[in-house]
JSON list of C-alpha atoms in Angstrom, two decimals:
[
{"chain": "A", "resi": 1, "resn": "MET", "atom": "CA", "xyz": [-17.78, -94.97, 28.79]},
{"chain": "A", "resi": 2, "resn": "ASP", "atom": "CA", "xyz": [-19.90, -92.45, 30.64]},
{"chain": "A", "resi": 3, "resn": "PHE", "atom": "CA", "xyz": [-23.51, -93.54, 30.18]},
{"chain": "A", "resi": 4, "resn": "SER", "atom": "CA", "xyz": [-24.83, -90.10, 31.14]},
{"chain": "A", "resi": 5, "resn": "SER", "atom": "CA", "xyz": [-23.77, -88.88, 27.66]},
{"chain": "A", "resi": 6, "resn": "ILE", "atom": "CA", "xyz": [-25.83, -91.63, 26.05]},
{"chain": "A", "resi": 7, "resn": "GLU", "atom": "CA", "xyz": [-28.77, -90.88, 28.34]},
{"chain": "A", "resi": 8, "resn": "SER", "atom": "CA", "xyz": [-28.53, -87.21, 27.40]},
{"chain": "A", "resi": 9, "resn": "VAL", "atom": "CA", "xyz": [-28.60, -88.04, 23.68]},
{"chain": "A", "resi": 10, "resn": "LEU", "atom": "CA", "xyz": [-31.57, -90.34, 24.18]},
{"chain": "A", "resi": 11, "resn": "GLY", "atom": "CA", "xyz": [-33.36, -87.60, 26.11]},
{"chain": "A", "resi": 12, "resn": "LEU", "atom": "CA", "xyz": [-32.74, -85.14, 23.27]},
{"chain": "A", "resi": 13, "resn": "ALA", "atom": "CA", "xyz": [-33.96, -87.68, 20.73]},
{"chain": "A", "resi": 14, "resn": "SER", "atom": "CA", "xyz": [-37.10, -88.32, 22.75]},
{"chain": "A", "resi": 15, "resn": "THR", "atom": "CA", "xyz": [-37.80, -84.59, 23.09]},
{"chain": "A", "resi": 16, "resn": "ALA", "atom": "CA", "xyz": [-37.17, -84.01, 19.36]},
{"chain": "A", "resi": 17, "resn": "LEU", "atom": "CA", "xyz": [-39.50, -86.88, 18.56]},
{"chain": "A", "resi": 18, "resn": "GLY", "atom": "CA", "xyz": [-42.18, -85.36, 20.79]},
{"chain": "A", "resi": 19, "resn": "ALA", "atom": "CA", "xyz": [-41.79, -81.96, 19.12]},
{"chain": "A", "resi": 20, "resn": "THR", "atom": "CA", "xyz": [-42.03, -83.58, 15.68]},
{"chain": "A", "resi": 21, "resn": "GLY", "atom": "CA", "xyz": [-45.13, -85.44, 16.83]},
{"chain": "A", "resi": 22, "resn": "LYS", "atom": "CA", "xyz": [-46.74, -82.16, 17.90]},
{"chain": "A", "resi": 23, "resn": "ALA", "atom": "CA", "xyz": [-45.93, -80.62, 14.52]},
{"chain": "A", "resi": 24, "resn": "VAL", "atom": "CA", "xyz": [-47.49, -83.62, 12.75]},
{"chain": "A", "resi": 25, "resn": "SER", "atom": "CA", "xyz": [-50.65, -83.19, 14.85]},
{"chain": "A", "resi": 26, "resn": "THR", "atom": "CA", "xyz": [-50.78, -79.50, 13.96]},
{"chain": "A", "resi": 27, "resn": "VAL", "atom": "CA", "xyz": [-50.36, -80.33, 10.24]},
{"chain": "A", "resi": 28, "resn": "GLU", "atom": "CA", "xyz": [-53.29, -82.76, 10.55]},
{"chain": "A", "resi": 29, "resn": "ALA", "atom": "CA", "xyz": [-55.38, -80.05, 12.20]},
{"chain": "A", "resi": 30, "resn": "VAL", "atom": "CA", "xyz": [-54.55, -77.60, 9.36]},
{"chain": "A", "resi": 31, "resn": "LYS", "atom": "CA", "xyz": [-55.48, -80.26, 6.77]},
{"chain": "A", "resi": 32, "resn": "LYS", "atom": "CA", "xyz": [-58.84, -80.89, 8.49]},
{"chain": "A", "resi": 33, "resn": "LEU", "atom": "CA", "xyz": [-59.53, -77.19, 8.64]},
{"chain": "A", "resi": 34, "resn": "LEU", "atom": "CA", "xyz": [-58.78, -76.74, 4.92]},
{"chain": "A", "resi": 35, "resn": "ALA", "atom": "CA", "xyz": [-60.67, -79.90, 3.90]},
{"chain": "A", "resi": 36, "resn": "ALA", "atom": "CA", "xyz": [-63.88, -78.89, 5.67]},
{"chain": "A", "resi": 37, "resn": "ASP", "atom": "CA", "xyz": [-66.91, -78.19, 3.48]},
{"chain": "A", "resi": 38, "resn": "LYS", "atom": "CA", "xyz": [-67.32, -74.73, 4.93]},
{"chain": "A", "resi": 39, "resn": "LYS", "atom": "CA", "xyz": [-64.93, -71.85, 4.40]},
{"chain": "A", "resi": 40, "resn": "PRO", "atom": "CA", "xyz": [-62.05, -72.07, 6.93]},
{"chain": "A", "resi": 41, "resn": "ASP", "atom": "CA", "xyz": [-61.84, -69.53, 9.72]},
{"chain": "A", "resi": 42, "resn": "ASN", "atom": "CA", "xyz": [-58.83, -67.36, 8.82]},
{"chain": "A", "resi": 43, "resn": "SER", "atom": "CA", "xyz": [-57.93, -66.56, 12.42]},
{"chain": "A", "resi": 44, "resn": "GLU", "atom": "CA", "xyz": [-58.00, -70.25, 13.36]},
{"chain": "A", "resi": 45, "resn": "ALA", "atom": "CA", "xyz": [-55.90, -71.13, 10.29]},
{"chain": "A", "resi": 46, "resn": "GLN", "atom": "CA", "xyz": [-53.44, -68.34, 11.12]},
{"chain": "A", "resi": 47, "resn": "THR", "atom": "CA", "xyz": [-53.16, -69.56, 14.71]},
{"chain": "A", "resi": 48, "resn": "LEU", "atom": "CA", "xyz": [-52.53, -73.15, 13.56]},
{"chain": "A", "resi": 49, "resn": "LEU", "atom": "CA", "xyz": [-49.92, -72.03, 11.01]},
{"chain": "A", "resi": 50, "resn": "ASN", "atom": "CA", "xyz": [-48.13, -69.92, 13.65]},
{"chain": "A", "resi": 51, "resn": "THR", "atom": "CA", "xyz": [-48.22, -72.89, 16.03]},
{"chain": "A", "resi": 52, "resn": "LEU", "atom": "CA", "xyz": [-46.86, -75.13, 13.27]},
{"chain": "A", "resi": 53, "resn": "ALA", "atom": "CA", "xyz": [-44.04, -72.68, 12.54]},
{"chain": "A", "resi": 54, "resn": "THR", "atom": "CA", "xyz": [-43.12, -72.56, 16.23]},
{"chain": "A", "resi": 55, "resn": "GLU", "atom": "CA", "xyz": [-43.24, -76.35, 16.56]},
{"chain": "A", "resi": 56, "resn": "LEU", "atom": "CA", "xyz": [-41.16, -76.91, 13.43]},
{"chain": "A", "resi": 57, "resn": "THR", "atom": "CA", "xyz": [-38.59, -74.37, 14.61]},
{"chain": "A", "resi": 58, "resn": "ALA", "atom": "CA", "xyz": [-38.40, -76.08, 18.00]},
{"chain": "A", "resi": 59, "resn": "ALA", "atom": "CA", "xyz": [-38.11, -79.50, 16.35]},
{"chain": "A", "resi": 60, "resn": "ASN", "atom": "CA", "xyz": [-35.38, -78.18, 14.05]},
{"chain": "A", "resi": 61, "resn": "MET", "atom": "CA", "xyz": [-33.42, -76.70, 16.97]},
{"chain": "A", "resi": 62, "resn": "MET", "atom": "CA", "xyz": [-33.70, -79.96, 18.88]},
{"chain": "A", "resi": 63, "resn": "ASN", "atom": "CA", "xyz": [-32.52, -81.87, 15.81]},
{"chain": "A", "resi": 64, "resn": "VAL", "atom": "CA", "xyz": [-29.48, -79.57, 15.59]},
{"chain": "A", "resi": 65, "resn": "GLN", "atom": "CA", "xyz": [-28.74, -80.17, 19.29]},
{"chain": "A", "resi": 66, "resn": "LEU", "atom": "CA", "xyz": [-29.25, -83.90, 18.78]},
{"chain": "A", "resi": 67, "resn": "SER", "atom": "CA", "xyz": [-26.89, -83.89, 15.80]},
{"chain": "A", "resi": 68, "resn": "GLU", "atom": "CA", "xyz": [-24.22, -82.06, 17.80]},
{"chain": "A", "resi": 69, "resn": "ALA", "atom": "CA", "xyz": [-24.65, -84.43, 20.75]},
{"chain": "A", "resi": 70, "resn": "LEU", "atom": "CA", "xyz": [-24.36, -87.46, 18.45]},
{"chain": "A", "resi": 71, "resn": "LYS", "atom": "CA", "xyz": [-21.17, -86.05, 16.90]},
{"chain": "A", "resi": 72, "resn": "ALA", "atom": "CA", "xyz": [-19.71, -85.46, 20.38]},
{"chain": "A", "resi": 73, "resn": "LEU", "atom": "CA", "xyz": [-20.68, -88.98, 21.42]},
{"chain": "A", "resi": 74, "resn": "SER", "atom": "CA", "xyz": [-19.09, -90.38, 18.26]},
{"chain": "A", "resi": 75, "resn": "ARG", "atom": "CA", "xyz": [-15.86, -88.46, 18.97]},
{"chain": "A", "resi": 76, "resn": "GLU", "atom": "CA", "xyz": [-15.83, -89.77, 22.54]},
{"chain": "A", "resi": 77, "resn": "TRP", "atom": "CA", "xyz": [-16.33, -93.36, 21.33]},
{"chain": "A", "resi": 78, "resn": "LYS", "atom": "CA", "xyz": [-13.49, -92.93, 18.84]},
{"chain": "A", "resi": 79, "resn": "ARG", "atom": "CA", "xyz": [-11.24, -91.52, 21.56]},
{"chain": "A", "resi": 80, "resn": "GLN", "atom": "CA", "xyz": [-12.13, -94.46, 23.83]},
{"chain": "A", "resi": 81, "resn": "ASP", "atom": "CA", "xyz": [-11.52, -96.97, 21.01]},
{"chain": "A", "resi": 82, "resn": "ASP", "atom": "CA", "xyz": [-8.16, -95.36, 20.21]},
{"chain": "A", "resi": 83, "resn": "TYR", "atom": "CA", "xyz": [-7.18, -95.55, 23.88]},
{"chain": "A", "resi": 84, "resn": "GLU", "atom": "CA", "xyz": [-8.25, -99.20, 24.20]},
{"chain": "A", "resi": 85, "resn": "ARG", "atom": "CA", "xyz": [-6.40, -100.09, 20.99]},
{"chain": "A", "resi": 86, "resn": "GLU", "atom": "CA", "xyz": [-3.24, -98.34, 22.26]},
{"chain": "A", "resi": 87, "resn": "LYS", "atom": "CA", "xyz": [-3.58, -99.94, 25.71]},
{"chain": "A", "resi": 88, "resn": "ALA", "atom": "CA", "xyz": [-3.85, -103.39, 24.10]},
{"chain": "A", "resi": 89, "resn": "ARG", "atom": "CA", "xyz": [-0.34, -102.91, 22.67]},
{"chain": "A", "resi": 90, "resn": "TYR", "atom": "CA", "xyz": [1.08, -103.26, 26.21]},
{"chain": "A", "resi": 91, "resn": "GLU", "atom": "CA", "xyz": [1.40, -106.14, 28.62]},
{"chain": "A", "resi": 92, "resn": "LEU", "atom": "CA", "xyz": [2.03, -106.29, 32.35]},
{"chain": "A", "resi": 93, "resn": "PHE", "atom": "CA", "xyz": [5.70, -106.71, 33.17]},
{"chain": "A", "resi": 94, "resn": "GLU", "atom": "CA", "xyz": [7.28, -107.49, 36.53]},
{"chain": "A", "resi": 95, "resn": "THR", "atom": "CA", "xyz": [10.67, -105.88, 37.07]},
{"chain": "A", "resi": 96, "resn": "GLY", "atom": "CA", "xyz": [13.57, -107.70, 38.71]},
{"chain": "A", "resi": 97, "resn": "GLN", "atom": "CA", "xyz": [12.58, -106.03, 41.97]},
{"chain": "A", "resi": 98, "resn": "HIS", "atom": "CA", "xyz": [8.89, -107.00, 41.69]},
{"chain": "A", "resi": 99, "resn": "ASP", "atom": "CA", "xyz": [7.53, -103.64, 40.60]},
{"chain": "A", "resi": 100, "resn": "VAL", "atom": "CA", "xyz": [4.77, -103.99, 38.02]},
{"chain": "A", "resi": 101, "resn": "VAL", "atom": "CA", "xyz": [4.78, -101.78, 34.93]},
{"chain": "A", "resi": 102, "resn": "PHE", "atom": "CA", "xyz": [3.44, -102.08, 31.40]},
{"chain": "A", "resi": 103, "resn": "ARG", "atom": "CA", "xyz": [5.82, -103.00, 28.57]},
{"chain": "A", "resi": 104, "resn": "LEU", "atom": "CA", "xyz": [5.23, -102.61, 24.85]},
{"chain": "A", "resi": 105, "resn": "ARG", "atom": "CA", "xyz": [4.59, -106.04, 23.33]},
{"chain": "A", "resi": 106, "resn": "GLU", "atom": "CA", "xyz": [7.26, -106.99, 20.84]},
{"chain": "A", "resi": 107, "resn": "ASP", "atom": "CA", "xyz": [4.66, -108.02, 18.25]},
{"chain": "A", "resi": 108, "resn": "GLN", "atom": "CA", "xyz": [3.00, -104.58, 18.61]},
{"chain": "A", "resi": 109, "resn": "ALA", "atom": "CA", "xyz": [6.13, -102.41, 18.42]},
{"chain": "A", "resi": 110, "resn": "ASN", "atom": "CA", "xyz": [5.49, -101.20, 14.85]},
{"chain": "A", "resi": 111, "resn": "GLY", "atom": "CA", "xyz": [9.03, -99.85, 14.63]},
{"chain": "A", "resi": 112, "resn": "GLN", "atom": "CA", "xyz": [9.05, -98.31, 18.11]},
{"chain": "A", "resi": 113, "resn": "PRO", "atom": "CA", "xyz": [11.72, -99.33, 20.60]},
{"chain": "A", "resi": 114, "resn": "ILE", "atom": "CA", "xyz": [10.50, -101.56, 23.42]},
{"chain": "A", "resi": 115, "resn": "HIS", "atom": "CA", "xyz": [9.63, -99.26, 26.30]},
{"chain": "A", "resi": 116, "resn": "PHE", "atom": "CA", "xyz": [7.69, -99.15, 29.54]},
{"chain": "A", "resi": 117, "resn": "ILE", "atom": "CA", "xyz": [4.70, -97.07, 30.59]},
{"chain": "A", "resi": 118, "resn": "CYS", "atom": "CA", "xyz": [3.41, -96.07, 34.00]},
{"chain": "A", "resi": 119, "resn": "PRO", "atom": "CA", "xyz": [0.64, -98.33, 35.35]},
{"chain": "A", "resi": 120, "resn": "VAL", "atom": "CA", "xyz": [-0.54, -95.63, 37.76]},
{"chain": "A", "resi": 121, "resn": "CYS", "atom": "CA", "xyz": [-1.17, -93.12, 34.97]},
{"chain": "A", "resi": 122, "resn": "LEU", "atom": "CA", "xyz": [-2.67, -95.77, 32.70]},
{"chain": "A", "resi": 123, "resn": "ASN", "atom": "CA", "xyz": [-5.14, -97.05, 35.28]},
{"chain": "A", "resi": 124, "resn": "SER", "atom": "CA", "xyz": [-6.10, -93.81, 37.00]},
{"chain": "A", "resi": 125, "resn": "ASP", "atom": "CA", "xyz": [-5.80, -91.11, 34.32]},
{"chain": "A", "resi": 126, "resn": "ARG", "atom": "CA", "xyz": [-6.18, -93.31, 31.22]},
{"chain": "A", "resi": 127, "resn": "LEU", "atom": "CA", "xyz": [-2.91, -91.79, 30.04]},
{"chain": "A", "resi": 128, "resn": "ILE", "atom": "CA", "xyz": [0.02, -93.43, 28.29]},
{"chain": "A", "resi": 129, "resn": "SER", "atom": "CA", "xyz": [3.03, -91.97, 30.10]},
{"chain": "A", "resi": 130, "resn": "TYR", "atom": "CA", "xyz": [6.52, -93.29, 29.40]},
{"chain": "A", "resi": 131, "resn": "ILE", "atom": "CA", "xyz": [8.85, -94.49, 32.14]},
{"chain": "A", "resi": 132, "resn": "SER", "atom": "CA", "xyz": [12.37, -93.20, 31.69]},
{"chain": "A", "resi": 133, "resn": "GLY", "atom": "CA", "xyz": [15.71, -93.23, 33.41]},
{"chain": "A", "resi": 134, "resn": "GLU", "atom": "CA", "xyz": [18.87, -95.26, 33.65]},
{"chain": "A", "resi": 135, "resn": "GLY", "atom": "CA", "xyz": [20.14, -97.56, 36.33]},
{"chain": "A", "resi": 136, "resn": "ASP", "atom": "CA", "xyz": [18.10, -99.28, 38.98]},
{"chain": "A", "resi": 137, "resn": "PHE", "atom": "CA", "xyz": [15.32, -96.71, 39.25]},
{"chain": "A", "resi": 138, "resn": "LYS", "atom": "CA", "xyz": [13.11, -95.28, 36.54]},
{"chain": "A", "resi": 139, "resn": "THR", "atom": "CA", "xyz": [10.36, -92.69, 36.86]},
{"chain": "A", "resi": 140, "resn": "CYS", "atom": "CA", "xyz": [7.18, -91.74, 35.11]},
{"chain": "A", "resi": 141, "resn": "GLN", "atom": "CA", "xyz": [7.67, -88.79, 32.79]},
{"chain": "A", "resi": 142, "resn": "LYS", "atom": "CA", "xyz": [4.40, -87.20, 33.91]},
{"chain": "A", "resi": 143, "resn": "ASN", "atom": "CA", "xyz": [4.69, -87.70, 37.65]},
{"chain": "A", "resi": 144, "resn": "ARG", "atom": "CA", "xyz": [8.12, -88.09, 39.23]},
{"chain": "A", "resi": 145, "resn": "ASP", "atom": "CA", "xyz": [6.46, -89.58, 42.35]},
{"chain": "A", "resi": 146, "resn": "HIS", "atom": "CA", "xyz": [5.75, -92.71, 40.27]},
{"chain": "A", "resi": 147, "resn": "LEU", "atom": "CA", "xyz": [9.10, -94.42, 40.84]},
{"chain": "A", "resi": 148, "resn": "PHE", "atom": "CA", "xyz": [9.88, -97.97, 39.73]},
{"chain": "A", "resi": 149, "resn": "ARG", "atom": "CA", "xyz": [12.83, -100.18, 40.68]},
{"chain": "A", "resi": 150, "resn": "PHE", "atom": "CA", "xyz": [14.04, -102.36, 37.83]},
{"chain": "A", "resi": 151, "resn": "SER", "atom": "CA", "xyz": [17.13, -104.02, 39.26]},
{"chain": "A", "resi": 152, "resn": "SER", "atom": "CA", "xyz": [19.21, -104.22, 42.35]},
{"chain": "A", "resi": 153, "resn": "SER", "atom": "CA", "xyz": [22.83, -103.36, 42.60]},
{"chain": "A", "resi": 154, "resn": "GLN", "atom": "CA", "xyz": [24.99, -102.99, 45.62]},
{"chain": "A", "resi": 155, "resn": "TYR", "atom": "CA", "xyz": [25.43, -99.43, 46.68]},
{"chain": "A", "resi": 156, "resn": "ASN", "atom": "CA", "xyz": [29.12, -98.54, 46.63]},
{"chain": "A", "resi": 157, "resn": "ARG", "atom": "CA", "xyz": [30.13, -95.40, 48.41]},
{"chain": "A", "resi": 158, "resn": "PRO", "atom": "CA", "xyz": [32.54, -93.32, 46.48]},
{"chain": "A", "resi": 159, "resn": "THR", "atom": "CA", "xyz": [36.02, -93.56, 47.94]},
{"chain": "A", "resi": 160, "resn": "ARG", "atom": "CA", "xyz": [38.11, -90.48, 48.54]},
{"chain": "A", "resi": 161, "resn": "ALA", "atom": "CA", "xyz": [41.80, -90.30, 48.29]},
{"chain": "A", "resi": 162, "resn": "ARG", "atom": "CA", "xyz": [43.22, -89.66, 51.69]},
{"chain": "A", "resi": 163, "resn": "THR", "atom": "CA", "xyz": [45.17, -86.48, 51.80]},
{"chain": "A", "resi": 164, "resn": "ASP", "atom": "CA", "xyz": [46.92, -84.82, 54.64]},
{"chain": "A", "resi": 165, "resn": "TRP", "atom": "CA", "xyz": [45.52, -81.34, 54.98]},
{"chain": "A", "resi": 166, "resn": "ALA", "atom": "CA", "xyz": [47.49, -80.60, 58.11]},
{"chain": "A", "resi": 167, "resn": "VAL", "atom": "CA", "xyz": [50.35, -78.21, 57.65]}
]
C-alpha cells in the first residue's frame, strides 16, 4: 500500500482538527464577550461572528475533503485486499521445462477450470493475466512477449511427397 495516501489523510485530519480548534477558540471569545458585565461592543462581536463563520466554513470544507480522502483510502484498501485474496488462490508451479508460472490451487478453484497465470504480470503490474495456448509453448494473454515452455517434444519437419516437376 502507498503510505503517501495515508500521510495525506492524516495531514487533512490534522488541518481539520486545527481549524476546528480555532473555531472553538473563537466561540469561547464570543462567550466571554457576551458574558461580560458591560454591554458588548457590537463591532467586536460582529468581527468575532464573521471570523467564526469563516472558520466553521473552512473546517466544514476540510471535513468534506477528509471524508472523500477516507472513502478513497477505503476503496484502495478493498482493492488491495481483493487482489491479495485472489493472488492467494494461486501457487507457484514449475513447468516440465523449468519455467515458473502460477497455477490455480485445486482447493481454490470454486468451479473454475485449473489454469495458469503470468508471473511477470502478477509481480510487476499486480494483474491476473491468463496464460493460454496449446502445445509446448503458452503465452500471456496480455503480453505475448511473456512466453512459457510447458513441455518438450521433438521437432519433426513436415515431409513432402517427392514429385517430379520436370517435363
